[in-house]
């Protein structure tokens, strides 16, 4: 039965398009969206065929990516004037969703996230370019911390000594990943370095700005002469960690929502961001990333924040490929 709260095909397209614009490890886009049987909500499913298994054997990054997509769905729901009641579901069979959004109620407040984040969904891109040396204002840092905390995740802006320690661990992890042929082959597949691109030296995929001490991954697939001169990177990157107390699938989904909420809010304020994930991908460097002062917490993500060029849009799957519409 169709009621006024039934999601229309246009609503579902708008929601899926927003979800599909989320950031994901290697742009793997490991999601599918399916309307609930009463057409009052949406299920978020993992797409196991798009798991990045060598880099992410536990599915941690996969669920962070799904969490980011879930947050975009919440923002898009607010844009449609709907309240999003979210249920995170425990790990189960492949056919089981990891989250369900009930969208049957009208929005209680027009801006549930403080600012209108909807335009930032399409405007947010990873910016791996050099940033300026301008500091992120303290008031904005405080807002980003609050945004993450509202999602149950701790955002910590790192002091200089911690930045240097985290960059050193990231470089170490980057070198270990580059020496792992299985990982490199997997990265190449996700970068779609098809035969025409073969022969690109592996260092084109990894760190090529050692002088700047930012082990930035290149996802452009361009040969090394297209890479950025080291000297133009900011002297001391501004890094933040996202931390959770536990390390369950729900924590990963929460981290993804927090990451995207912080990233969209940053985008609204003209702040750019990119992810430095290498050290989190190896168990012992991930363990060493912890600041002992934070207690027994789990580092889920390292974000680089700053002012600079916006980054460019990366390709996305078509809505038809990520939205399972019912037969009507
Ligand atoms: C869990 C996770 C890990 C990521 N790791 C990295 C990384 O190590 N280096 C990087 O440059 N980008 C990283 N990214 C960003 C993705 O590469 C990026 O989101 C994707 O290519 C889509 O591009 P966009 O963010 O511009 O939409 C990561 C994203 C996620 C969600």
XYZ file of C-alpha atoms and ligand atoms in Angstrom:
359
model
C 0.000 0.000 0.000
C 1.345 3.408 -0.951
C 1.111 6.094 1.739
C 2.490 9.601 1.862
C 5.542 8.293 3.719
C 6.321 5.713 1.024
C 9.668 6.437 -0.610
C 9.284 7.243 -4.307
C 11.707 6.040 -6.964
C 13.046 9.605 -7.143
C 13.613 9.620 -3.349
C 15.437 6.292 -3.576
C 17.642 7.562 -6.404
C 18.526 10.708 -4.473
C 19.373 8.649 -1.378
C 21.454 6.078 -3.267
C 23.311 8.750 -5.190
C 24.243 10.459 -1.908
C 25.308 7.165 -0.323
C 27.377 6.284 -3.372
C 29.393 9.506 -3.124
C 30.933 8.452 0.192
C 34.691 7.908 0.485
C 35.911 4.290 0.548
C 39.197 2.413 0.726
C 40.729 2.413 -2.783
C 37.395 3.830 -3.990
C 36.073 0.267 -3.722
C 32.469 1.489 -3.098
C 31.546 -1.749 -1.281
C 27.840 -0.976 -0.788
C 24.366 -1.785 -1.993
C 21.171 -0.039 -0.921
C 17.823 -1.803 -0.800
C 14.427 -0.321 0.166
C 12.698 -2.056 3.073
C 9.686 -4.153 2.053
C 7.236 -1.456 3.285
C 9.156 1.191 1.248
C 9.516 3.346 4.367
C 13.219 2.855 4.762
C 16.488 1.695 3.319
C 18.870 -1.153 4.095
C 22.632 -0.761 3.739
C 24.362 -3.942 2.573
C 28.025 -4.768 2.156
C 28.964 -5.894 -1.348
C 31.364 -8.756 -0.538
C 32.605 -8.850 -4.128
C 34.109 -5.403 -3.597
C 36.065 -6.200 -0.432
C 39.774 -5.232 -0.542
C 40.865 -8.479 1.080
C 44.661 -8.219 1.300
C 44.671 -4.674 2.688
C 41.585 -5.170 4.825
C 41.250 -8.839 5.825
C 38.916 -8.159 8.781
C 36.589 -5.863 6.813
C 37.342 -2.932 9.132
C 37.910 -0.397 6.330
C 34.965 -1.887 4.440
C 32.669 -1.099 7.376
C 34.173 2.376 7.794
C 33.299 2.968 4.129
C 29.771 1.619 4.719
C 29.450 3.915 7.746
C 30.393 6.896 5.577
C 27.727 5.905 3.031
C 25.233 5.513 5.886
C 25.984 9.031 7.107
C 25.403 10.438 3.619
C 22.029 8.640 3.593
C 21.138 10.344 6.889
C 22.040 13.747 5.440
C 20.060 13.030 2.263
C 17.086 11.909 4.370
C 17.166 15.270 6.188
C 17.287 16.955 2.775
C 14.076 15.054 1.902
C 12.493 16.285 5.152
C 12.640 12.870 6.823
C 13.879 11.744 10.202
C 16.378 8.877 9.903
C 16.096 6.309 12.710
C 19.176 4.110 12.299
C 19.630 0.548 13.534
C 23.102 -0.982 13.270
C 22.940 -4.756 12.941
C 25.567 -7.224 14.146
C 27.755 -9.125 11.686
C 25.697 -11.881 10.087
C 25.076 -13.624 6.825
C 26.072 -11.875 3.602
C 22.380 -11.318 2.784
C 21.830 -9.414 6.041
C 22.095 -5.617 6.012
C 24.634 -3.975 8.332
C 22.263 -1.061 8.959
C 18.615 -0.200 8.420
C 17.227 3.333 8.229
C 13.578 3.902 9.075
C 12.615 7.065 7.173
C 8.866 7.038 7.873
C 8.766 10.064 10.223
C 9.025 13.702 9.160
C 12.221 15.502 10.217
C 11.976 16.941 13.723
C 14.540 19.611 12.961
C 15.505 20.909 9.501
C 19.257 20.799 10.294
C 19.908 17.755 12.501
C 23.687 18.191 12.051
C 23.836 21.903 12.861
C 24.651 22.958 9.301
C 23.192 21.942 5.937
C 25.669 19.229 4.972
C 23.803 18.065 1.854
C 25.645 20.259 -0.724
C 28.965 19.105 0.759
C 28.240 15.467 -0.196
C 28.987 16.251 -3.855
C 31.588 18.911 -2.997
C 33.755 16.675 -0.768
C 36.800 15.095 -2.405
C 40.044 13.681 -1.060
C 42.659 16.386 -1.497
C 46.137 14.859 -1.719
C 47.666 18.113 -2.898
C 49.977 20.295 -0.783
C 48.150 22.409 1.768
C 49.173 25.870 2.970
C 50.645 26.375 6.440
C 47.435 28.049 7.685
C 46.202 26.535 10.975
C 42.712 25.142 11.344
C 41.009 27.669 13.681
C 40.458 26.385 17.203
C 36.709 27.041 17.067
C 36.437 24.843 13.967
C 38.554 22.116 15.584
C 36.131 22.211 18.536
C 33.177 21.789 16.135
C 34.863 18.841 14.408
C 35.527 17.200 17.786
C 31.862 17.666 18.726
C 30.699 16.284 15.360
C 32.747 13.105 15.890
C 31.670 12.813 19.536
C 28.000 12.998 18.499
C 28.682 9.823 16.485
C 30.352 8.107 19.471
C 33.930 8.582 18.228
C 36.848 10.577 19.647
C 38.626 12.989 17.302
C 42.032 14.118 18.570
C 44.079 16.843 16.841
C 47.690 15.739 17.225
C 50.418 17.860 18.778
C 53.674 18.289 16.834
C 55.523 15.366 18.466
C 52.550 13.051 17.815
C 52.302 14.241 14.187
C 55.950 13.326 13.632
C 55.492 9.941 15.320
C 52.374 9.134 13.258
C 54.079 10.210 9.992
C 57.073 7.997 10.799
C 54.763 5.026 11.434
C 52.872 5.805 8.219
C 56.150 5.839 6.239
C 57.201 2.550 7.821
C 53.852 0.961 6.953
C 53.967 2.420 3.440
C 57.371 0.792 2.837
C 56.171 -2.564 4.166
C 53.037 -2.434 2.014
C 55.115 -1.515 -1.067
C 57.301 -4.606 -0.474
C 54.244 -6.901 -0.357
C 53.588 -8.114 -3.894
C 50.096 -9.388 -3.102
C 49.093 -6.018 -1.673
C 50.618 -4.122 -4.589
C 48.806 -6.324 -7.102
C 45.542 -5.730 -5.263
C 46.088 -1.966 -5.199
C 46.824 -2.001 -8.924
C 43.574 -3.858 -9.585
C 41.561 -1.308 -7.622
C 43.316 1.572 -9.330
C 42.306 -0.052 -12.594
C 45.842 0.131 -13.893
C 44.859 -1.826 -16.942
C 47.429 -3.247 -19.404
C 47.836 0.159 -21.070
C 49.185 1.458 -17.766
C 51.452 -1.507 -17.100
C 55.072 -0.782 -16.603
C 54.453 2.093 -14.190
C 57.092 1.725 -11.474
C 55.515 0.621 -8.209
C 56.746 3.740 -6.440
C 54.177 5.645 -8.498
C 51.601 3.984 -6.252
C 53.236 4.902 -3.013
C 55.324 7.492 -1.276
C 57.066 9.919 -3.577
C 57.421 12.934 -1.389
C 59.742 11.674 1.263
C 61.382 15.072 1.675
C 58.026 16.465 2.708
C 57.631 13.537 5.119
C 54.015 12.987 4.055
C 53.728 9.425 2.801
C 50.865 10.294 0.489
C 49.405 7.528 -1.620
C 48.811 8.458 -5.212
C 45.530 7.185 -6.581
C 45.853 8.947 -9.880
C 47.623 6.169 -11.750
C 49.820 8.840 -13.330
C 53.490 8.086 -13.867
C 55.929 9.663 -11.379
C 56.686 12.775 -13.427
C 53.097 13.871 -12.734
C 53.692 13.804 -8.986
C 53.986 16.851 -6.824
C 57.362 18.348 -5.905
C 58.036 17.549 -2.267
C 58.981 21.080 -1.301
C 55.458 22.389 -1.885
C 53.863 20.324 0.917
C 53.048 21.987 4.236
C 55.910 21.999 6.752
C 53.940 20.306 9.521
C 50.737 18.542 8.428
C 47.707 18.928 10.679
C 46.652 15.403 11.558
C 43.699 14.089 13.528
C 43.004 10.546 14.680
C 39.573 8.958 15.016
C 39.513 6.618 17.993
C 36.983 4.197 19.486
C 37.050 2.401 22.814
C 36.233 -0.994 21.274
C 36.913 -2.497 17.865
C 33.672 -4.189 16.777
C 31.783 -3.922 13.495
C 29.505 -1.323 15.150
C 32.595 0.739 16.104
C 33.775 0.649 12.486
C 30.339 1.757 11.241
C 30.329 4.549 13.835
C 33.834 5.587 12.756
C 32.693 5.827 9.133
C 29.746 8.003 10.131
C 31.984 10.216 12.266
C 34.607 10.492 9.512
C 32.023 11.567 6.949
C 30.279 13.969 9.344
C 33.628 15.609 10.150
C 34.656 15.655 6.474
C 31.359 17.208 5.305
C 31.469 19.839 8.042
C 35.093 20.568 7.127
C 34.025 20.922 3.477
C 31.286 23.399 4.423
C 34.020 25.511 6.073
C 36.414 25.316 3.088
C 38.728 22.893 4.854
C 40.242 20.018 2.820
C 41.010 16.518 4.002
C 42.595 13.249 3.003
C 43.122 9.917 4.726
C 46.497 8.419 5.741
C 45.523 4.805 6.289
C 48.738 2.852 5.798
C 49.702 2.511 9.465
C 46.209 1.324 10.390
C 46.440 -1.494 7.830
C 49.237 -3.377 9.634
C 48.428 -4.724 13.129
C 51.694 -3.756 14.830
C 51.930 -0.229 13.357
C 48.249 0.222 14.194
C 48.982 -0.771 17.801
C 51.928 1.639 17.949
C 49.743 4.474 16.585
C 47.930 4.614 19.918
C 48.802 7.483 22.181
C 49.290 5.673 25.523
C 47.717 8.736 27.188
C 44.419 7.837 25.467
C 44.222 4.513 27.330
C 43.271 1.205 25.687
C 41.629 2.802 22.664
C 41.687 1.726 18.995
C 42.911 4.101 16.295
C 40.587 3.678 13.317
C 41.741 6.413 10.966
C 44.251 9.233 10.474
C 42.898 12.348 8.742
C 45.056 15.123 7.288
C 43.284 18.489 7.404
C 44.223 21.845 5.964
C 43.636 24.565 3.406
C 44.520 24.040 -0.227
C 43.136 22.840 -3.556
C 39.815 20.967 -3.306
C 40.743 17.663 -4.957
C 38.932 16.320 -7.968
C 35.908 14.053 -8.270
C 36.736 10.352 -8.594
C 34.562 7.935 -10.573
C 31.458 6.394 -9.035
C 29.300 3.386 -9.877
C 25.949 4.159 -11.501
C 22.984 4.424 -9.138
C 21.346 1.525 -10.982
C 24.284 -0.671 -9.965
C 24.071 0.090 -6.247
C 20.299 0.429 -5.727
C 18.175 -2.738 -5.667
C 14.749 -1.512 -6.706
C 11.738 -3.776 -6.085
C 9.618 -4.979 -8.976
C 6.594 -2.658 -9.172
C 38.871 3.450 5.200
C 39.477 4.366 4.174
C 40.847 4.351 3.947
C 41.428 5.223 3.032
N 42.790 5.233 2.869
C 43.371 6.176 2.085
C 44.796 6.317 2.032
O 45.535 5.633 2.717
N 45.306 7.289 1.226
C 44.494 8.114 0.488
O 45.017 8.986 -0.212
N 43.149 7.990 0.489
C 42.570 7.053 1.297
N 41.206 6.961 1.373
C 40.372 7.837 0.541
C 39.888 7.082 -0.696
O 40.950 6.751 -1.551
C 38.863 7.960 -1.404
O 37.779 8.181 -0.544
C 38.338 7.351 -2.696
O 39.376 7.200 -3.614
C 37.232 8.208 -3.293
O 37.692 9.513 -3.534
P 37.022 10.789 -2.848
O 37.319 10.721 -1.350
O 37.693 11.956 -3.493
O 35.553 10.735 -3.096
C 40.603 6.099 2.286
C 39.222 6.104 2.495
C 38.658 5.256 3.437
C 37.172 5.297 3.681
